[in-house]
Coordinates of N, CA, C and O in Angstrom, one line a residue:
M29 N 41.1 -122.8 -103.0 CA 41.4 -121.7 -102.2 C 40.0 -121.1 -101.8 O 39.7 -120.8 -100.7
L30 N 39.1 -121.0 -102.7 CA 37.8 -120.4 -102.6 C 37.0 -121.3 -101.7 O 36.2 -120.9 -100.8
L31 N 37.2 -122.6 -101.8 CA 36.4 -123.6 -101.0 C 36.7 -123.3 -99.5 O 35.9 -123.3 -98.6
A32 N 38.0 -123.1 -99.2 CA 38.4 -122.8 -97.9 C 37.8 -121.5 -97.4 O 37.4 -121.3 -96.2
M33 N 37.7 -120.5 -98.3 CA 37.0 -119.3 -97.9 C 35.6 -119.5 -97.6 O 35.1 -119.0 -96.6
M34 N 34.9 -120.4 -98.3 CA 33.6 -120.7 -98.1 C 33.4 -121.4 -96.7 O 32.5 -121.1 -96.0
V35 N 34.3 -122.4 -96.5 CA 34.2 -123.0 -95.2 C 34.5 -122.1 -94.2 O 33.8 -122.1 -93.1
T36 N 35.4 -121.2 -94.3 CA 35.8 -120.2 -93.4 C 34.5 -119.3 -93.1 O 34.3 -119.0 -92.0
A37 N 33.8 -118.9 -94.1 CA 32.7 -118.0 -94.0 C 31.6 -118.7 -93.3 O 30.7 -118.0 -92.7
I38 N 31.6 -119.9 -93.2 CA 30.5 -120.7 -92.6 C 30.4 -120.5 -91.2 O 29.3 -120.5 -90.7
T39 N 31.5 -120.3 -90.5 CA 31.4 -120.2 -89.1 C 32.5 -119.4 -88.5 O 33.7 -119.6 -88.8
F40 N 32.2 -118.3 -87.9 CA 33.2 -117.5 -87.1 C 32.9 -117.8 -85.6 O 31.9 -117.6 -85.1
T41 N 34.0 -118.2 -84.9 CA 33.8 -118.4 -83.5 C 34.8 -117.7 -82.7 O 35.9 -117.7 -82.9
A42 N 34.2 -116.7 -81.9 CA 35.1 -115.8 -81.2 C 35.6 -116.5 -79.9 O 34.9 -117.3 -79.3
C43 N 36.8 -116.2 -79.6 CA 37.5 -116.7 -78.5 C 37.8 -115.5 -77.6 O 38.0 -114.4 -78.0
G44 N 37.8 -115.8 -76.3 CA 38.3 -114.7 -75.4 C 37.1 -114.2 -74.6 O 36.0 -114.5 -74.7
D45 N 37.4 -113.2 -73.7 CA 36.6 -112.6 -72.8 C 35.8 -111.4 -73.4 O 36.4 -110.6 -74.1
D46 N 34.5 -111.4 -73.3 CA 33.7 -110.3 -73.8 C 34.2 -108.9 -73.4 O 34.0 -108.0 -74.0
D47 N 34.9 -108.9 -72.2 CA 35.4 -107.7 -71.7 C 36.5 -107.1 -72.5 O 36.6 -105.8 -72.6
D48 N 37.1 -107.9 -73.3 CA 38.2 -107.4 -74.2 C 37.7 -106.9 -75.5 O 38.4 -106.3 -76.3
D49 N 36.3 -107.0 -75.8 CA 35.8 -106.6 -77.1 C 35.6 -105.0 -77.2 O 35.4 -104.5 -78.2
N50 N 35.7 -104.3 -76.0 CA 35.6 -102.9 -76.0 C 34.3 -102.5 -76.7 O 34.2 -101.5 -77.3
G51 N 33.3 -103.2 -76.5 CA 31.9 -102.9 -76.9 C 31.7 -103.2 -78.4 O 30.7 -103.1 -78.9
E52 N 32.8 -103.7 -79.2 CA 32.6 -104.0 -80.6 C 32.0 -105.4 -80.7 O 30.9 -105.6 -81.0
G53 N 32.8 -106.5 -80.5 CA 32.4 -107.8 -80.6 C 31.9 -108.1 -81.9 O 32.2 -107.5 -83.0
N54 N 30.9 -109.0 -82.1 CA 30.3 -109.4 -83.4 C 29.6 -108.2 -84.0 O 29.5 -108.2 -85.3
S55 N 29.1 -107.3 -83.2 CA 28.2 -106.2 -83.8 C 29.1 -105.4 -84.9 O 28.4 -104.8 -85.8
A56 N 30.3 -105.3 -84.8 CA 31.1 -104.6 -85.7 C 31.1 -105.3 -87.1 O 31.3 -104.6 -88.1
L57 N 30.7 -106.5 -87.2 CA 30.7 -107.3 -88.3 C 29.3 -107.3 -89.1 O 29.2 -107.6 -90.2
V58 N 28.3 -107.1 -88.2 CA 26.9 -107.3 -88.7 C 26.7 -106.5 -90.0 O 27.0 -105.2 -90.0
G59 N 26.2 -107.1 -91.0 CA 25.8 -106.4 -92.2 C 26.2 -107.3 -93.5 O 26.6 -108.3 -93.3
T60 N 26.1 -106.6 -94.7 CA 26.4 -107.3 -95.9 C 27.7 -106.8 -96.3 O 27.8 -105.5 -96.5
W61 N 28.7 -107.6 -96.7 CA 30.0 -107.3 -97.1 C 30.3 -107.8 -98.5 O 30.3 -109.0 -98.7
D62 N 30.5 -106.9 -99.4 CA 30.8 -107.3 -100.7 C 32.3 -107.7 -100.9 O 33.1 -106.9 -100.4
L63 N 32.6 -108.9 -101.4 CA 34.0 -109.3 -101.4 C 34.6 -108.6 -102.7 O 34.1 -108.8 -103.8
I64 N 35.6 -107.8 -102.5 CA 36.2 -107.0 -103.5 C 37.5 -107.6 -103.9 O 38.0 -107.2 -105.0
S65 N 38.2 -108.4 -103.2 CA 39.5 -108.9 -103.5 C 39.7 -110.2 -102.6 O 39.5 -110.2 -101.5
L66 N 40.2 -111.3 -103.3 CA 40.6 -112.4 -102.7 C 41.9 -112.8 -103.4 O 42.0 -113.1 -104.5
V67 N 43.0 -112.8 -102.5 CA 44.4 -113.0 -103.1 C 44.9 -114.3 -102.3 O 44.8 -114.2 -101.1
T68 N 45.2 -115.3 -103.1 CA 45.6 -116.6 -102.5 C 47.1 -116.7 -102.9 O 47.4 -116.9 -104.1
D69 N 48.0 -116.8 -101.9 CA 49.4 -116.9 -102.1 C 49.9 -116.0 -103.3 O 50.5 -116.4 -104.2
G70 N 49.4 -114.7 -103.3 CA 49.8 -113.7 -104.2 C 49.1 -113.7 -105.5 O 49.3 -112.8 -106.3
K71 N 48.1 -114.6 -105.7 CA 47.4 -114.7 -106.9 C 45.9 -114.3 -106.7 O 45.3 -114.7 -105.8
D72 N 45.5 -113.4 -107.7 CA 44.1 -113.0 -107.6 C 43.1 -114.1 -107.9 O 43.1 -114.7 -108.9
E73 N 42.2 -114.4 -106.9 CA 41.2 -115.5 -107.1 C 39.9 -114.8 -106.8 O 38.9 -115.6 -106.4
T74 N 39.6 -113.6 -107.0 CA 38.4 -112.9 -106.7 C 37.2 -113.4 -107.5 O 37.3 -113.3 -108.7
P75 N 36.2 -114.0 -106.8 CA 35.0 -114.5 -107.5 C 34.1 -113.3 -107.9 O 34.1 -112.3 -107.1
P76 N 33.4 -113.4 -109.0 CA 32.4 -112.3 -109.3 C 31.2 -112.4 -108.4 O 30.7 -113.4 -108.0
N77 N 30.7 -111.2 -108.0 CA 29.5 -111.0 -107.3 C 29.4 -111.7 -106.0 O 28.3 -112.2 -105.5
A78 N 30.5 -111.9 -105.4 CA 30.5 -112.6 -104.0 C 30.3 -111.6 -102.9 O 30.7 -110.5 -102.9
Y79 N 29.6 -112.1 -101.8 CA 29.4 -111.3 -100.7 C 29.2 -112.3 -99.5 O 28.7 -113.4 -99.6
W80 N 29.4 -111.7 -98.3 CA 29.1 -112.3 -97.0 C 28.1 -111.6 -96.2 O 28.2 -110.3 -96.2
V81 N 27.2 -112.3 -95.5 CA 26.2 -111.5 -94.8 C 26.4 -112.1 -93.3 O 26.3 -113.2 -93.0
F82 N 26.7 -111.1 -92.4 CA 26.9 -111.4 -91.0 C 25.7 -110.9 -90.2 O 25.2 -109.8 -90.4
T83 N 25.2 -111.8 -89.4 CA 24.2 -111.4 -88.3 C 25.0 -111.4 -87.0 O 26.2 -111.5 -87.1
E84 N 24.2 -111.3 -85.9 CA 25.0 -111.2 -84.6 C 25.8 -112.5 -84.4 O 26.8 -112.4 -83.7
N85 N 25.3 -113.6 -84.8 CA 26.0 -114.9 -84.6 C 26.1 -115.9 -85.7 O 26.5 -117.0 -85.5
K86 N 25.7 -115.4 -86.9 CA 25.8 -116.3 -88.1 C 26.5 -115.6 -89.2 O 26.3 -114.4 -89.4
V87 N 27.0 -116.3 -90.1 CA 27.6 -115.7 -91.4 C 27.1 -116.6 -92.5 O 27.2 -117.8 -92.4
T88 N 26.7 -115.9 -93.6 CA 26.3 -116.7 -94.8 C 27.2 -116.2 -95.9 O 27.2 -115.0 -96.2
V89 N 27.8 -117.1 -96.6 CA 28.7 -116.8 -97.8 C 27.8 -117.0 -99.1 O 27.2 -118.1 -99.2
H90 N 27.9 -116.0 -99.9 CA 27.4 -116.1 -101.3 C 28.4 -115.9 -102.3 O 28.9 -114.7 -102.5
D91 N 28.8 -117.0 -103.0 CA 29.7 -116.7 -104.1 C 29.6 -117.8 -105.1 O 30.3 -117.9 -106.1
R92 N 28.6 -118.7 -105.1 CA 28.3 -119.7 -106.1 C 29.4 -120.6 -106.4 O 29.6 -121.1 -107.6
T93 N 30.3 -120.9 -105.5 CA 31.4 -121.8 -105.8 C 31.5 -123.0 -105.0 O 32.4 -123.9 -105.2
D94 N 30.5 -123.3 -104.0 CA 30.7 -124.3 -103.1 C 29.2 -124.8 -102.7 O 28.3 -124.1 -102.7
I95 N 29.2 -126.1 -102.3 CA 27.9 -126.5 -101.8 C 27.4 -125.9 -100.6 O 26.3 -126.0 -100.3
M96 N 28.3 -125.3 -99.8 CA 28.0 -124.6 -98.7 C 27.4 -123.2 -98.9 O 26.9 -122.5 -98.0
N97 N 27.5 -122.8 -100.1 CA 27.0 -121.5 -100.6 C 25.5 -121.2 -100.1 O 24.7 -122.0 -100.3
G98 N 25.3 -120.2 -99.4 CA 24.0 -119.8 -99.0 C 23.6 -120.4 -97.6 O 22.5 -120.1 -97.2
N99 N 24.5 -121.2 -97.0 CA 24.1 -121.7 -95.7 C 24.7 -121.0 -94.6 O 25.9 -120.7 -94.6
A100 N 24.0 -120.6 -93.6 CA 24.4 -119.8 -92.5 C 25.1 -120.7 -91.5 O 24.6 -121.8 -91.2
V101 N 26.2 -120.3 -91.0 CA 27.0 -121.0 -89.9 C 27.4 -120.1 -88.8 O 27.4 -118.8 -89.0
D102 N 27.6 -120.6 -87.6 CA 28.0 -119.8 -86.5 C 29.3 -119.2 -86.7 O 30.2 -119.7 -87.4
Y103 N 29.6 -118.1 -86.1 CA 30.9 -117.5 -86.0 C 31.1 -116.6 -84.7 O 30.0 -116.4 -84.1
T104 N 32.2 -116.4 -84.4 CA 32.5 -115.4 -83.3 C 33.7 -114.6 -83.7 O 34.6 -115.0 -84.6
Y105 N 33.9 -113.4 -83.0 CA 35.0 -112.6 -83.3 C 35.6 -112.1 -82.0 O 34.9 -111.6 -81.1
D106 N 36.8 -112.3 -81.8 CA 37.5 -111.9 -80.6 C 38.3 -110.5 -81.0 O 39.3 -110.6 -81.6
A107 N 37.7 -109.5 -80.5 CA 38.2 -108.2 -80.8 C 39.6 -107.9 -80.2 O 40.4 -107.2 -80.7
G108 N 39.8 -108.6 -79.0 CA 41.1 -108.4 -78.3 C 42.2 -109.0 -79.1 O 43.3 -108.4 -79.2
T109 N 42.1 -110.2 -79.8 CA 43.1 -110.7 -80.6 C 42.9 -110.6 -82.0 O 43.7 -111.0 -82.9
K110 N 41.8 -109.9 -82.3 CA 41.4 -109.7 -83.8 C 41.3 -111.0 -84.6 O 41.9 -111.1 -85.7
T111 N 40.7 -111.9 -84.0 CA 40.6 -113.4 -84.6 C 39.1 -113.7 -84.9 O 38.3 -113.6 -84.1
L112 N 39.0 -114.1 -86.2 CA 37.6 -114.7 -86.6 C 37.8 -116.2 -86.7 O 38.9 -116.6 -87.3
T113 N 37.0 -116.9 -86.2 CA 37.1 -118.4 -86.2 C 35.8 -118.9 -86.9 O 34.7 -118.6 -86.5
I114 N 36.0 -119.6 -88.0 CA 34.8 -120.0 -88.8 C 34.7 -121.5 -88.9 O 35.7 -122.2 -88.8
A115 N 33.5 -122.0 -89.0 CA 33.2 -123.4 -89.1 C 33.8 -124.2 -87.9 O 34.4 -125.2 -88.0
F116 N 33.5 -123.6 -86.7 CA 33.9 -124.3 -85.5 C 35.4 -124.6 -85.4 O 35.8 -125.6 -85.0
G117 N 36.2 -123.7 -85.9 CA 37.6 -123.8 -85.9 C 38.3 -124.3 -87.2 O 39.5 -124.5 -87.2
V118 N 37.5 -124.6 -88.2 CA 38.0 -125.2 -89.4 C 39.0 -124.2 -90.0 O 40.0 -124.5 -90.5
A119 N 38.6 -122.9 -90.0 CA 39.5 -121.8 -90.4 C 39.5 -120.6 -89.6 O 38.5 -120.4 -88.9
K120 N 40.7 -120.0 -89.4 CA 40.8 -118.8 -88.6 C 41.4 -117.7 -89.5 O 42.3 -118.0 -90.3
Y121 N 41.0 -116.5 -89.2 CA 41.5 -115.4 -89.9 C 41.9 -114.3 -88.9 O 41.2 -114.0 -87.9
K122 N 43.0 -113.6 -89.2 CA 43.4 -112.4 -88.5 C 42.8 -111.2 -89.1 O 42.8 -111.1 -90.4
V123 N 42.1 -110.4 -88.3 CA 41.4 -109.2 -88.9 C 42.5 -108.2 -89.1 O 43.1 -107.7 -88.0
L124 N 42.8 -107.8 -90.2 CA 43.8 -106.7 -90.6 C 43.2 -105.4 -90.5 O 43.8 -104.4 -90.0
T125 N 42.0 -105.2 -91.0 CA 41.2 -104.0 -91.0 C 39.8 -104.3 -90.7 O 39.2 -105.1 -91.3
L126 N 39.2 -103.5 -89.7 CA 37.7 -103.6 -89.6 C 37.3 -102.1 -89.2 O 37.6 -101.6 -88.2
S127 N 36.5 -101.5 -90.3 CA 36.0 -100.2 -90.0 C 34.5 -100.3 -90.5 O 34.0 -101.3 -90.8
S128 N 33.9 -99.1 -90.4 CA 32.4 -99.1 -90.9 C 32.2 -99.4 -92.3 O 31.1 -99.8 -92.8
T129 N 33.3 -99.3 -93.1 CA 33.2 -99.6 -94.5 C 34.2 -100.7 -95.0 O 33.9 -101.2 -96.2
T130 N 35.1 -101.1 -94.3 CA 36.2 -102.1 -94.9 C 36.5 -103.1 -93.9 O 36.6 -102.9 -92.7
L131 N 36.5 -104.4 -94.4 CA 36.9 -105.5 -93.6 C 38.0 -106.2 -94.5 O 37.8 -106.5 -95.6
K132 N 39.1 -106.4 -93.8 CA 40.2 -107.2 -94.5 C 40.8 -108.2 -93.5 O 41.1 -107.9 -92.4
I133 N 40.8 -109.4 -94.0 CA 41.1 -110.6 -93.2 C 42.2 -111.5 -93.9 O 42.3 -111.4 -95.1
Q134 N 43.1 -112.1 -93.1 CA 44.1 -112.9 -93.6 C 44.1 -114.3 -92.9 O 44.0 -114.3 -91.6
S135 N 44.1 -115.4 -93.6 CA 44.1 -116.7 -92.9 C 45.3 -116.8 -92.1 O 46.4 -116.3 -92.4
I136 N 45.2 -117.6 -91.0 CA 46.2 -117.7 -90.0 C 47.0 -119.0 -90.2 O 46.4 -120.0 -90.2
G137 N 48.3 -118.9 -90.4 CA 49.2 -120.1 -90.5 C 48.6 -121.1 -91.4 O 48.1 -120.8 -92.5
S138 N 48.7 -122.3 -90.9 CA 48.2 -123.5 -91.8 C 46.8 -123.9 -91.4 O 46.5 -125.1 -91.5
E139 N 46.1 -123.0 -90.8 CA 44.7 -123.3 -90.5 C 43.8 -123.8 -91.6 O 42.9 -124.6 -91.4
I140 N 44.1 -123.3 -92.8 CA 43.3 -123.6 -93.9 C 44.1 -124.8 -94.6 O 45.1 -124.6 -95.2
E141 N 43.4 -126.0 -94.5 CA 44.0 -127.1 -95.2 C 43.0 -127.8 -96.0 O 41.9 -128.0 -95.5
V142 N 43.3 -128.0 -97.3 CA 42.3 -128.8 -98.1 C 43.0 -130.0 -98.7 O 44.2 -130.0 -99.0
E143 N 42.4 -131.2 -98.6 CA 43.0 -132.4 -99.1 C 42.4 -132.5 -100.6 O 41.3 -132.5 -100.9
Y144 N 43.4 -132.8 -101.5 CA 43.1 -133.0 -102.9 C 43.9 -134.1 -103.3 O 45.1 -134.1 -103.2
N145 N 43.3 -135.1 -103.9 CA 44.0 -136.3 -104.5 C 45.0 -136.8 -103.4 O 46.2 -137.1 -103.7
G146 N 44.6 -136.9 -102.2 CA 45.4 -137.4 -101.1 C 46.5 -136.6 -100.6 O 47.3 -136.9 -99.7
Q147 N 46.6 -135.3 -101.2 CA 47.6 -134.4 -100.7 C 47.0 -133.2 -99.9 O 45.9 -132.8 -100.3
K148 N 47.6 -132.8 -98.9 CA 47.1 -131.7 -98.1 C 47.7 -130.4 -98.7 O 48.9 -130.4 -99.0
L149 N 46.9 -129.5 -99.0 CA 47.2 -128.3 -99.7 C 47.1 -127.2 -98.6 O 46.0 -127.0 -98.0
E150 N 48.1 -126.4 -98.4 CA 48.1 -125.3 -97.4 C 48.3 -124.0 -98.2 O 49.2 -123.9 -99.1
Y151 N 47.6 -122.9 -97.8 CA 47.8 -121.6 -98.5 C 47.3 -120.5 -97.6 O 46.6 -120.7 -96.6
T152 N 47.7 -119.4 -98.1 CA 47.2 -118.1 -97.3 C 46.3 -117.3 -98.2 O 46.7 -116.9 -99.3
D153 N 45.2 -116.9 -97.6 CA 44.2 -116.1 -98.3 C 44.2 -114.7 -97.6 O 44.3 -114.6 -96.3
V154 N 44.1 -113.6 -98.4 CA 43.9 -112.2 -97.9 C 42.6 -111.8 -98.6 O 42.6 -111.8 -99.8
I155 N 41.6 -111.6 -97.8 CA 40.3 -111.2 -98.4 C 39.9 -109.8 -97.9 O 40.0 -109.5 -96.8
T156 N 39.4 -109.0 -98.9 CA 39.0 -107.7 -98.6 C 37.6 -107.5 -99.1 O 37.1 -107.9 -100.1
F157 N 36.8 -106.9 -98.1 CA 35.4 -106.6 -98.4 C 35.1 -105.1 -98.2 O 35.8 -104.4 -97.4
K158 N 34.0 -104.7 -98.8 CA 33.5 -103.3 -98.6 C 32.1 -103.5 -98.2 O 31.3 -104.3 -98.7
K159 N 31.7 -102.8 -97.1 CA 30.3 -102.9 -96.6 C 29.3 -102.1 -97.5 O 29.6 -101.1 -97.9
R160 N 28.2 -102.8 -97.7 CA 27.1 -102.2 -98.5 C 26.4 -101.1 -97.6 O 26.3 -101.1 -96.4

């Protein structure tokens, strides 16, 4: 589950027209966000000391759980549809809350798929962050 979060954090790709962003766009995400809760299919999977750092067009995940840890990847945010797309579409999240202090996202449908021992595993993550 956390692997998908890492992959997701690696790239957010926004879709849609910049006119729909109402001035927000990626700038609303810029900053350091401490991960305070990761719930996967109802189970608490929160890693200790995890955080994501957003710049205007890159996101870097820090949680020491994946080889992608610490690598910046592209992302975009469509404020009109409230969609974050990471790793060039590998994972998508619906933004449930985005304020100056809180970010809460939920994986969309079966976008997050991990193959393990020849089986595809699908699950839903709900991740909550608090801005530093």
